[in-house]
């Protein structure tokens, strides 16, 4: 029996074969188990002799099985190593490295600049209530200026925000009318517009708000002047022109001087020497009041700008749609990796 088992172990070619040999000789139904089971019928003298013999044979077979198992496993590993060798001298495949989007870079740059002037960065929901998007900003239902910002309504009272100004109203509301607010809020906004080179139904805005005791128009001018010079260059000058927004009074539009200009907007620039950058003004007393600030004690300024427009002017991008169509060739121009 022993010799027979050992031959079979020797002949096993795979781990599977080997397992079968193990089961057939050492398993519960195997001959050795059977011998041990039948020992009860033997005499007291015979029992230990046979028991010892059976255990010895079992041990030898088990040992041989283990040895063979190891040998087969080593052989399998060697085979695998041979077929799966890697030529480490082959050149690697290049990995495409991503980068941040031009628009994100512009927003971050503008954020950093205003953080440097003591503004905090706030965010608000893109799906906004009619109250915060319009009403709290002095645009009651039926106000004709609502048409300036043709909107995507979701329900009668919910819409995709048309500007980031609702974040002003939310922040002032949170501050409960008794402490200064100095914040900017970047984010996506939506308007019903037909997309072309200068219009998009979705774009970004950065809005700024500063409310405190004694905030004056000159503070607005100072902050915007600082921004223009830091962002576009020391040689730039700004000018404020009267304008209209329902939430500011007086309202202004700001131009920057543009002796150096690239891209499409330049024809205006060449004729006048100025190009429009943003809108702003002194926060309307009703807006302060609705947010819980006493307009006899507090005053403030606000402004809003479009990072796409600013990026277009700074880098000479001639079509706003480039920002969203994600043509990798466009994006990579701003990322020399
Ligand atoms: N929210 C205005 C717009 O979208 C911009 C603006 C912001 C104007 C703050 C004045 C003050 O056109």
mmCIF file of C-alpha atoms and ligand atoms in Angstrom:
data_model
loop_
_atom_site.group_PDB
_atom_site.id
_atom_site.type_symbol
_atom_site.label_atom_id
_atom_site.label_comp_id
_atom_site.label_asym_id
_atom_site.label_seq_id
_atom_site.Cartn_x
_atom_site.Cartn_y
_atom_site.Cartn_z
ATOM 1 C CA UNK A 1 0.000 0.000 0.000
ATOM 2 C CA UNK A 2 2.769 2.363 0.945
ATOM 3 C CA UNK A 3 4.746 1.707 -2.224
ATOM 4 C CA UNK A 4 1.676 2.064 -4.347
ATOM 5 C CA UNK A 5 0.758 5.386 -2.766
ATOM 6 C CA UNK A 6 4.250 6.772 -3.144
ATOM 7 C CA UNK A 7 4.320 5.856 -6.837
ATOM 8 C CA UNK A 8 1.063 7.662 -7.375
ATOM 9 C CA UNK A 9 2.383 10.716 -5.583
ATOM 10 C CA UNK A 10 5.427 10.647 -7.790
ATOM 11 C CA UNK A 11 3.313 10.405 -10.914
ATOM 12 C CA UNK A 12 0.971 13.257 -10.061
ATOM 13 C CA UNK A 13 1.562 16.018 -12.575
ATOM 14 C CA UNK A 14 -0.693 18.735 -11.264
ATOM 15 C CA UNK A 15 -1.778 19.995 -7.883
ATOM 16 C CA UNK A 16 -5.189 18.657 -8.720
ATOM 17 C CA UNK A 17 -3.906 15.102 -9.305
ATOM 18 C CA UNK A 18 -2.038 15.336 -6.064
ATOM 19 C CA UNK A 19 -5.123 16.356 -4.146
ATOM 20 C CA UNK A 20 -6.916 13.313 -5.503
ATOM 21 C CA UNK A 21 -4.137 11.012 -4.360
ATOM 22 C CA UNK A 22 -4.310 12.607 -0.912
ATOM 23 C CA UNK A 23 -8.047 12.027 -0.699
ATOM 24 C CA UNK A 24 -7.935 8.466 -1.943
ATOM 25 C CA UNK A 25 -5.191 7.306 0.469
ATOM 26 C CA UNK A 26 -5.549 9.535 3.511
ATOM 27 C CA UNK A 27 -9.207 10.563 3.206
ATOM 28 C CA UNK A 28 -12.045 9.360 5.402
ATOM 29 C CA UNK A 29 -12.852 6.569 3.009
ATOM 30 C CA UNK A 30 -9.222 5.682 2.312
ATOM 31 C CA UNK A 31 -7.571 2.345 3.172
ATOM 32 C CA UNK A 32 -5.591 3.647 6.134
ATOM 33 C CA UNK A 33 -8.616 5.075 7.844
ATOM 34 C CA UNK A 34 -10.278 1.760 7.243
ATOM 35 C CA UNK A 35 -7.446 -0.175 8.866
ATOM 36 C CA UNK A 36 -7.527 2.089 11.917
ATOM 37 C CA UNK A 37 -11.274 1.763 12.131
ATOM 38 C CA UNK A 38 -11.083 -2.021 12.099
ATOM 39 C CA UNK A 39 -8.627 -2.147 15.022
ATOM 40 C CA UNK A 40 -11.389 -2.764 17.559
ATOM 41 C CA UNK A 41 -11.600 -6.322 16.356
ATOM 42 C CA UNK A 42 -7.943 -7.068 17.078
ATOM 43 C CA UNK A 43 -6.420 -8.490 20.220
ATOM 44 C CA UNK A 44 -4.781 -6.243 22.813
ATOM 45 C CA UNK A 45 -1.284 -7.293 21.686
ATOM 46 C CA UNK A 46 -1.928 -6.774 18.004
ATOM 47 C CA UNK A 47 -3.522 -3.349 18.370
ATOM 48 C CA UNK A 48 -0.464 -1.210 19.213
ATOM 49 C CA UNK A 49 1.678 -2.957 16.609
ATOM 50 C CA UNK A 50 -0.765 -2.369 13.793
ATOM 51 C CA UNK A 51 -1.614 1.115 15.052
ATOM 52 C CA UNK A 52 2.016 2.128 14.970
ATOM 53 C CA UNK A 53 2.493 0.699 11.524
ATOM 54 C CA UNK A 54 -0.580 2.426 10.107
ATOM 55 C CA UNK A 55 0.423 5.771 11.585
ATOM 56 C CA UNK A 56 3.911 5.427 10.238
ATOM 57 C CA UNK A 57 2.674 4.662 6.733
ATOM 58 C CA UNK A 58 0.247 7.545 6.939
ATOM 59 C CA UNK A 59 3.016 9.886 8.060
ATOM 60 C CA UNK A 60 5.282 8.850 5.226
ATOM 61 C CA UNK A 61 2.617 9.288 2.609
ATOM 62 C CA UNK A 62 1.658 12.684 4.011
ATOM 63 C CA UNK A 63 5.278 13.782 3.985
ATOM 64 C CA UNK A 64 5.717 12.702 0.398
ATOM 65 C CA UNK A 65 2.500 14.493 -0.555
ATOM 66 C CA UNK A 66 3.749 17.734 0.981
ATOM 67 C CA UNK A 67 7.121 17.478 -0.681
ATOM 68 C CA UNK A 68 5.550 16.865 -4.072
ATOM 69 C CA UNK A 69 3.123 19.710 -3.520
ATOM 70 C CA UNK A 70 5.962 22.106 -2.917
ATOM 71 C CA UNK A 71 7.808 20.859 -5.974
ATOM 72 C CA UNK A 72 4.754 21.353 -8.174
ATOM 73 C CA UNK A 73 4.162 24.833 -6.792
ATOM 74 C CA UNK A 74 7.736 25.879 -7.416
ATOM 75 C CA UNK A 75 7.539 24.545 -10.948
ATOM 76 C CA UNK A 76 4.320 26.476 -11.572
ATOM 77 C CA UNK A 77 5.870 29.690 -10.243
ATOM 78 C CA UNK A 78 8.956 29.255 -12.413
ATOM 79 C CA UNK A 79 6.772 28.717 -15.439
ATOM 80 C CA UNK A 80 4.805 31.872 -14.623
ATOM 81 C CA UNK A 81 7.956 33.917 -14.152
ATOM 82 C CA UNK A 82 9.238 32.734 -17.498
ATOM 83 C CA UNK A 83 6.090 33.670 -19.428
ATOM 84 C CA UNK A 84 5.438 36.940 -17.654
ATOM 85 C CA UNK A 85 8.833 38.549 -17.805
ATOM 86 C CA UNK A 86 8.783 42.308 -18.229
ATOM 87 C CA UNK A 87 11.271 44.159 -20.331
ATOM 88 C CA UNK A 88 12.053 47.035 -18.004
ATOM 89 C CA UNK A 89 14.079 48.774 -20.698
ATOM 90 C CA UNK A 90 10.997 49.423 -22.880
ATOM 91 C CA UNK A 91 9.995 53.108 -22.961
ATOM 92 C CA UNK A 92 6.893 53.831 -20.817
ATOM 93 C CA UNK A 93 3.571 55.068 -22.128
ATOM 94 C CA UNK A 94 3.169 58.772 -21.401
ATOM 95 C CA UNK A 95 0.564 59.645 -18.761
ATOM 96 C CA UNK A 96 -1.772 62.523 -19.604
ATOM 97 C CA UNK A 97 -1.412 65.079 -16.863
ATOM 98 C CA UNK A 98 -4.489 67.149 -16.123
ATOM 99 C CA UNK A 99 -4.467 70.747 -14.995
ATOM 100 C CA UNK A 100 -6.843 73.262 -13.566
ATOM 101 C CA UNK A 101 -9.162 75.048 -15.989
ATOM 102 C CA UNK A 102 -8.280 78.568 -17.082
ATOM 103 C CA UNK A 103 -11.499 79.807 -15.539
ATOM 104 C CA UNK A 104 -10.717 78.186 -12.176
ATOM 105 C CA UNK A 105 -7.295 79.809 -12.253
ATOM 106 C CA UNK A 106 -8.796 83.235 -12.921
ATOM 107 C CA UNK A 107 -11.343 82.825 -10.125
ATOM 108 C CA UNK A 108 -8.637 81.677 -7.700
ATOM 109 C CA UNK A 109 -6.441 84.613 -8.662
ATOM 110 C CA UNK A 110 -9.268 87.093 -8.105
ATOM 111 C CA UNK A 111 -10.201 85.405 -4.822
ATOM 112 C CA UNK A 112 -6.609 85.647 -3.558
ATOM 113 C CA UNK A 113 -6.510 89.292 -4.434
ATOM 114 C CA UNK A 114 -9.642 90.134 -2.476
ATOM 115 C CA UNK A 115 -8.682 87.874 0.430
ATOM 116 C CA UNK A 116 -5.568 90.061 0.569
ATOM 117 C CA UNK A 117 -7.853 93.059 1.077
ATOM 118 C CA UNK A 118 -9.690 91.362 3.954
ATOM 119 C CA UNK A 119 -12.690 89.856 2.135
ATOM 120 C CA UNK A 120 -13.976 86.400 3.047
ATOM 121 C CA UNK A 121 -15.140 83.967 0.361
ATOM 122 C CA UNK A 122 -18.766 82.788 0.613
ATOM 123 C CA UNK A 123 -20.877 80.470 -1.477
ATOM 124 C CA UNK A 124 -24.588 80.021 -2.021
ATOM 125 C CA UNK A 125 -27.012 77.686 -3.786
ATOM 126 C CA UNK A 126 -27.341 77.682 -7.573
ATOM 127 C CA UNK A 127 -31.009 76.790 -7.298
ATOM 128 C CA UNK A 128 -32.291 79.898 -5.581
ATOM 129 C CA UNK A 129 -35.613 81.189 -4.319
ATOM 130 C CA UNK A 130 -37.331 84.052 -6.075
ATOM 131 C CA UNK A 131 -37.057 85.911 -2.776
ATOM 132 C CA UNK A 132 -33.242 85.914 -2.586
ATOM 133 C CA UNK A 133 -32.605 86.183 -6.308
ATOM 134 C CA UNK A 134 -34.941 89.140 -6.818
ATOM 135 C CA UNK A 135 -37.147 90.330 -4.003
ATOM 136 C CA UNK A 136 -34.480 90.799 -1.324
ATOM 137 C CA UNK A 137 -32.500 92.735 -3.919
ATOM 138 C CA UNK A 138 -35.205 95.318 -4.434
ATOM 139 C CA UNK A 139 -36.745 93.579 -7.433
ATOM 140 C CA UNK A 140 -40.357 92.902 -6.386
ATOM 141 C CA UNK A 141 -42.609 90.744 -8.581
ATOM 142 C CA UNK A 142 -43.546 92.559 -11.762
ATOM 143 C CA UNK A 143 -40.544 94.896 -11.617
ATOM 144 C CA UNK A 144 -39.498 95.642 -15.218
ATOM 145 C CA UNK A 145 -35.794 95.184 -14.390
ATOM 146 C CA UNK A 146 -36.439 91.464 -13.879
ATOM 147 C CA UNK A 147 -36.421 91.269 -17.655
ATOM 148 C CA UNK A 148 -32.766 92.336 -17.673
ATOM 149 C CA UNK A 149 -32.050 88.840 -16.417
ATOM 150 C CA UNK A 150 -34.250 86.423 -18.290
ATOM 151 C CA UNK A 151 -34.456 83.416 -16.012
ATOM 152 C CA UNK A 152 -34.759 79.640 -15.944
ATOM 153 C CA UNK A 153 -37.653 78.983 -13.572
ATOM 154 C CA UNK A 154 -38.038 75.589 -11.936
ATOM 155 C CA UNK A 155 -41.257 76.340 -10.078
ATOM 156 C CA UNK A 156 -43.006 79.645 -9.505
ATOM 157 C CA UNK A 157 -40.739 80.302 -6.541
ATOM 158 C CA UNK A 158 -37.530 78.510 -7.510
ATOM 159 C CA UNK A 159 -35.106 79.348 -10.272
ATOM 160 C CA UNK A 160 -31.507 78.932 -11.350
ATOM 161 C CA UNK A 161 -29.904 82.037 -9.901
ATOM 162 C CA UNK A 162 -29.320 84.724 -12.512
ATOM 163 C CA UNK A 163 -26.490 86.366 -10.585
ATOM 164 C CA UNK A 164 -24.453 85.773 -7.432
ATOM 165 C CA UNK A 165 -26.104 88.747 -5.705
ATOM 166 C CA UNK A 166 -28.484 86.524 -3.677
ATOM 167 C CA UNK A 167 -25.425 85.444 -1.682
ATOM 168 C CA UNK A 168 -25.171 89.080 -0.489
ATOM 169 C CA UNK A 169 -28.686 88.963 0.845
ATOM 170 C CA UNK A 170 -28.117 85.575 2.459
ATOM 171 C CA UNK A 171 -24.874 86.634 4.121
ATOM 172 C CA UNK A 172 -26.302 89.896 5.459
ATOM 173 C CA UNK A 173 -29.283 87.953 6.772
ATOM 174 C CA UNK A 174 -26.956 85.539 8.539
ATOM 175 C CA UNK A 175 -25.025 88.414 10.133
ATOM 176 C CA UNK A 176 -28.277 89.673 11.642
ATOM 177 C CA UNK A 177 -27.821 93.336 10.933
ATOM 178 C CA UNK A 178 -25.306 94.085 13.607
ATOM 179 C CA UNK A 179 -21.865 93.307 12.318
ATOM 180 C CA UNK A 180 -19.846 94.316 9.272
ATOM 181 C CA UNK A 181 -19.888 92.139 6.156
ATOM 182 C CA UNK A 182 -16.910 91.960 3.848
ATOM 183 C CA UNK A 183 -17.208 89.128 1.413
ATOM 184 C CA UNK A 184 -16.913 87.976 -2.165
ATOM 185 C CA UNK A 185 -18.812 85.105 -3.709
ATOM 186 C CA UNK A 186 -17.756 83.346 -6.870
ATOM 187 C CA UNK A 187 -20.117 80.934 -8.582
ATOM 188 C CA UNK A 188 -22.100 79.770 -11.581
ATOM 189 C CA UNK A 189 -25.099 81.737 -12.790
ATOM 190 C CA UNK A 190 -27.720 81.047 -15.466
ATOM 191 C CA UNK A 191 -29.701 83.186 -17.899
ATOM 192 C CA UNK A 192 -31.942 82.445 -20.827
ATOM 193 C CA UNK A 193 -29.707 83.587 -23.622
ATOM 194 C CA UNK A 194 -28.877 82.347 -27.070
ATOM 195 C CA UNK A 195 -25.272 81.175 -26.961
ATOM 196 C CA UNK A 196 -22.855 82.987 -29.248
ATOM 197 C CA UNK A 197 -19.300 84.321 -29.043
ATOM 198 C CA UNK A 198 -20.126 86.689 -26.187
ATOM 199 C CA UNK A 199 -23.255 85.151 -24.614
ATOM 200 C CA UNK A 200 -23.723 81.926 -22.723
ATOM 201 C CA UNK A 201 -26.732 80.557 -20.867
ATOM 202 C CA UNK A 202 -24.353 79.616 -18.068
ATOM 203 C CA UNK A 203 -21.375 81.618 -16.888
ATOM 204 C CA UNK A 204 -19.598 82.632 -13.696
ATOM 205 C CA UNK A 205 -19.714 85.750 -11.607
ATOM 206 C CA UNK A 206 -17.773 87.081 -8.679
ATOM 207 C CA UNK A 207 -19.655 89.441 -6.507
ATOM 208 C CA UNK A 208 -18.256 91.585 -3.723
ATOM 209 C CA UNK A 209 -20.003 93.215 -0.787
ATOM 210 C CA UNK A 210 -18.745 95.464 1.970
ATOM 211 C CA UNK A 211 -21.180 96.715 4.608
ATOM 212 C CA UNK A 212 -20.043 98.650 7.659
ATOM 213 C CA UNK A 213 -20.499 102.009 9.339
ATOM 214 C CA UNK A 214 -19.302 104.814 7.071
ATOM 215 C CA UNK A 215 -18.600 102.889 3.899
ATOM 216 C CA UNK A 216 -18.436 105.406 1.054
ATOM 217 C CA UNK A 217 -18.228 105.519 -2.707
ATOM 218 C CA UNK A 218 -14.535 106.389 -2.395
ATOM 219 C CA UNK A 219 -14.002 103.029 -0.639
ATOM 220 C CA UNK A 220 -15.543 101.264 -3.604
ATOM 221 C CA UNK A 221 -13.335 103.187 -5.980
ATOM 222 C CA UNK A 222 -10.236 102.452 -3.907
ATOM 223 C CA UNK A 223 -10.893 98.701 -3.752
ATOM 224 C CA UNK A 224 -11.687 98.450 -7.463
ATOM 225 C CA UNK A 225 -8.652 100.516 -8.385
ATOM 226 C CA UNK A 226 -6.449 98.206 -6.353
ATOM 227 C CA UNK A 227 -8.028 95.187 -8.014
ATOM 228 C CA UNK A 228 -7.559 96.571 -11.548
ATOM 229 C CA UNK A 229 -3.925 97.431 -10.997
ATOM 230 C CA UNK A 230 -3.039 94.137 -9.346
ATOM 231 C CA UNK A 231 -4.889 92.041 -11.870
ATOM 232 C CA UNK A 232 -4.259 93.839 -15.148
ATOM 233 C CA UNK A 233 -1.083 95.775 -14.359
ATOM 234 C CA UNK A 234 0.133 98.856 -12.505
ATOM 235 C CA UNK A 235 -0.244 101.097 -15.569
ATOM 236 C CA UNK A 236 -4.026 100.640 -15.645
ATOM 237 C CA UNK A 237 -6.442 103.340 -14.642
ATOM 238 C CA UNK A 238 -10.117 102.992 -13.849
ATOM 239 C CA UNK A 239 -13.111 105.217 -14.405
ATOM 240 C CA UNK A 240 -16.648 104.939 -13.072
ATOM 241 C CA UNK A 241 -19.657 105.773 -15.236
ATOM 242 C CA UNK A 242 -23.212 106.177 -13.935
ATOM 243 C CA UNK A 243 -25.404 103.133 -14.520
ATOM 244 C CA UNK A 244 -28.472 101.431 -13.096
ATOM 245 C CA UNK A 245 -28.996 98.353 -10.946
ATOM 246 C CA UNK A 246 -32.109 97.944 -8.807
ATOM 247 C CA UNK A 247 -30.051 96.883 -5.776
ATOM 248 C CA UNK A 248 -27.542 99.730 -5.786
ATOM 249 C CA UNK A 249 -27.983 103.512 -5.651
ATOM 250 C CA UNK A 250 -26.045 105.209 -7.076
ATOM 251 C CA UNK A 251 -24.918 102.532 -9.524
ATOM 252 C CA UNK A 252 -21.815 102.543 -11.650
ATOM 253 C CA UNK A 253 -20.063 100.667 -14.363
ATOM 254 C CA UNK A 254 -16.311 100.481 -14.230
ATOM 255 C CA UNK A 255 -13.995 100.754 -17.214
ATOM 256 C CA UNK A 256 -10.274 100.164 -17.252
ATOM 257 C CA UNK A 257 -7.863 101.939 -19.542
ATOM 258 C CA UNK A 258 -6.687 99.676 -22.314
ATOM 259 C CA UNK A 259 -3.673 100.939 -24.170
ATOM 260 C CA UNK A 260 -2.585 97.326 -24.193
ATOM 261 C CA UNK A 261 -5.422 95.170 -25.406
ATOM 262 C CA UNK A 262 -5.719 91.919 -27.297
ATOM 263 C CA UNK A 263 -8.616 90.089 -28.851
ATOM 264 C CA UNK A 264 -12.088 90.983 -30.013
ATOM 265 C CA UNK A 265 -13.079 93.590 -27.445
ATOM 266 C CA UNK A 266 -10.254 95.764 -28.694
ATOM 267 C CA UNK A 267 -12.163 97.715 -31.317
ATOM 268 C CA UNK A 268 -14.082 99.516 -28.558
ATOM 269 C CA UNK A 269 -10.867 99.905 -26.688
ATOM 270 C CA UNK A 270 -9.103 101.407 -29.690
ATOM 271 C CA UNK A 271 -11.841 103.962 -30.255
ATOM 272 C CA UNK A 272 -12.233 105.105 -26.678
ATOM 273 C CA UNK A 273 -9.192 103.890 -24.779
ATOM 274 C CA UNK A 274 -11.480 102.252 -22.175
ATOM 275 C CA UNK A 275 -13.156 98.907 -21.735
ATOM 276 C CA UNK A 276 -15.995 97.939 -19.410
ATOM 277 C CA UNK A 277 -15.099 95.429 -16.711
ATOM 278 C CA UNK A 278 -17.790 95.331 -14.054
ATOM 279 C CA UNK A 279 -20.867 96.828 -12.429
ATOM 280 C CA UNK A 280 -21.319 98.034 -8.887
ATOM 281 C CA UNK A 281 -22.615 100.756 -6.621
ATOM 282 C CA UNK A 282 -23.709 101.696 -3.123
ATOM 283 C CA UNK A 283 -26.056 99.113 -1.628
ATOM 284 C CA UNK A 284 -29.641 100.374 -1.890
ATOM 285 C CA UNK A 285 -31.095 101.342 1.523
ATOM 286 C CA UNK A 286 -34.077 99.017 0.949
ATOM 287 C CA UNK A 287 -31.711 96.073 0.397
ATOM 288 C CA UNK A 288 -29.925 96.845 3.671
ATOM 289 C CA UNK A 289 -33.219 97.213 5.455
ATOM 290 C CA UNK A 290 -34.675 93.963 4.122
ATOM 291 C CA UNK A 291 -31.546 92.144 5.336
ATOM 292 C CA UNK A 292 -31.932 93.640 8.804
ATOM 293 C CA UNK A 293 -29.367 96.456 8.625
ATOM 294 C CA UNK A 294 -30.386 99.972 9.652
ATOM 295 C CA UNK A 295 -29.527 102.151 6.629
ATOM 296 C CA UNK A 296 -29.127 105.152 8.953
ATOM 297 C CA UNK A 297 -26.221 103.428 10.668
ATOM 298 C CA UNK A 298 -24.808 101.106 8.042
ATOM 299 C CA UNK A 299 -23.873 101.674 4.426
ATOM 300 C CA UNK A 300 -22.137 99.490 1.909
ATOM 301 C CA UNK A 301 -20.917 98.936 -1.596
ATOM 302 C CA UNK A 302 -21.318 95.967 -3.926
ATOM 303 C CA UNK A 303 -19.902 95.021 -7.277
ATOM 304 C CA UNK A 304 -20.150 92.104 -9.664
ATOM 305 C CA UNK A 305 -17.930 90.894 -12.467
ATOM 306 C CA UNK A 306 -17.790 88.064 -14.982
ATOM 307 C CA UNK A 307 -14.576 86.023 -14.846
ATOM 308 C CA UNK A 308 -15.116 84.797 -18.437
ATOM 309 C CA UNK A 309 -15.132 88.343 -19.725
ATOM 310 C CA UNK A 310 -12.105 89.179 -17.641
ATOM 311 C CA UNK A 311 -10.233 86.090 -18.864
ATOM 312 C CA UNK A 312 -11.187 86.961 -22.446
ATOM 313 C CA UNK A 313 -9.738 90.426 -22.066
ATOM 314 C CA UNK A 314 -6.625 89.347 -20.238
ATOM 315 C CA UNK A 315 -5.752 86.442 -22.539
ATOM 316 C CA UNK A 316 -7.369 87.501 -25.807
ATOM 317 C CA UNK A 317 -9.883 84.615 -25.854
ATOM 318 C CA UNK A 318 -12.313 85.479 -28.645
ATOM 319 C CA UNK A 319 -15.256 83.170 -27.926
ATOM 320 C CA UNK A 320 -16.903 82.527 -24.547
ATOM 321 C CA UNK A 321 -17.895 79.037 -25.705
ATOM 322 C CA UNK A 322 -14.237 77.969 -25.517
ATOM 323 C CA UNK A 323 -14.630 77.852 -21.752
ATOM 324 C CA UNK A 324 -17.280 75.126 -21.900
ATOM 325 C CA UNK A 325 -16.643 73.040 -24.990
ATOM 326 C CA UNK A 326 -13.531 71.568 -23.337
ATOM 327 C CA UNK A 327 -11.390 71.350 -26.431
ATOM 328 C CA UNK A 328 -8.187 70.050 -24.918
ATOM 329 C CA UNK A 329 -6.124 72.128 -27.374
ATOM 330 C CA UNK A 330 -7.659 75.307 -26.003
ATOM 331 C CA UNK A 331 -7.202 74.272 -22.379
ATOM 332 C CA UNK A 332 -3.608 73.180 -22.851
ATOM 333 C CA UNK A 333 -2.559 76.574 -24.160
ATOM 334 C CA UNK A 334 -2.845 77.783 -20.600
ATOM 335 C CA UNK A 335 -0.995 74.822 -19.144
ATOM 336 C CA UNK A 336 2.525 74.400 -20.382
ATOM 337 C CA UNK A 337 3.324 71.326 -18.308
HETATM 338 N N1 LIG B 1 -25.649 91.362 -10.131
HETATM 339 C C1 LIG B 1 -25.350 92.319 -11.177
HETATM 340 C C2 LIG B 1 -25.503 91.624 -12.524
HETATM 341 O O1 LIG B 1 -25.571 90.424 -12.582
HETATM 342 C C3 LIG B 1 -23.977 92.865 -11.040
HETATM 343 C C4 LIG B 1 -23.879 93.757 -9.854
HETATM 344 C C5 LIG B 1 -23.544 93.238 -8.641
HETATM 345 C C6 LIG B 1 -24.145 95.079 -9.915
HETATM 346 C C7 LIG B 1 -23.459 94.037 -7.528
HETATM 347 C C8 LIG B 1 -24.079 95.915 -8.843
HETATM 348 C C9 LIG B 1 -23.726 95.382 -7.636
HETATM 349 O O2 LIG B 1 -25.551 92.271 -13.528
#
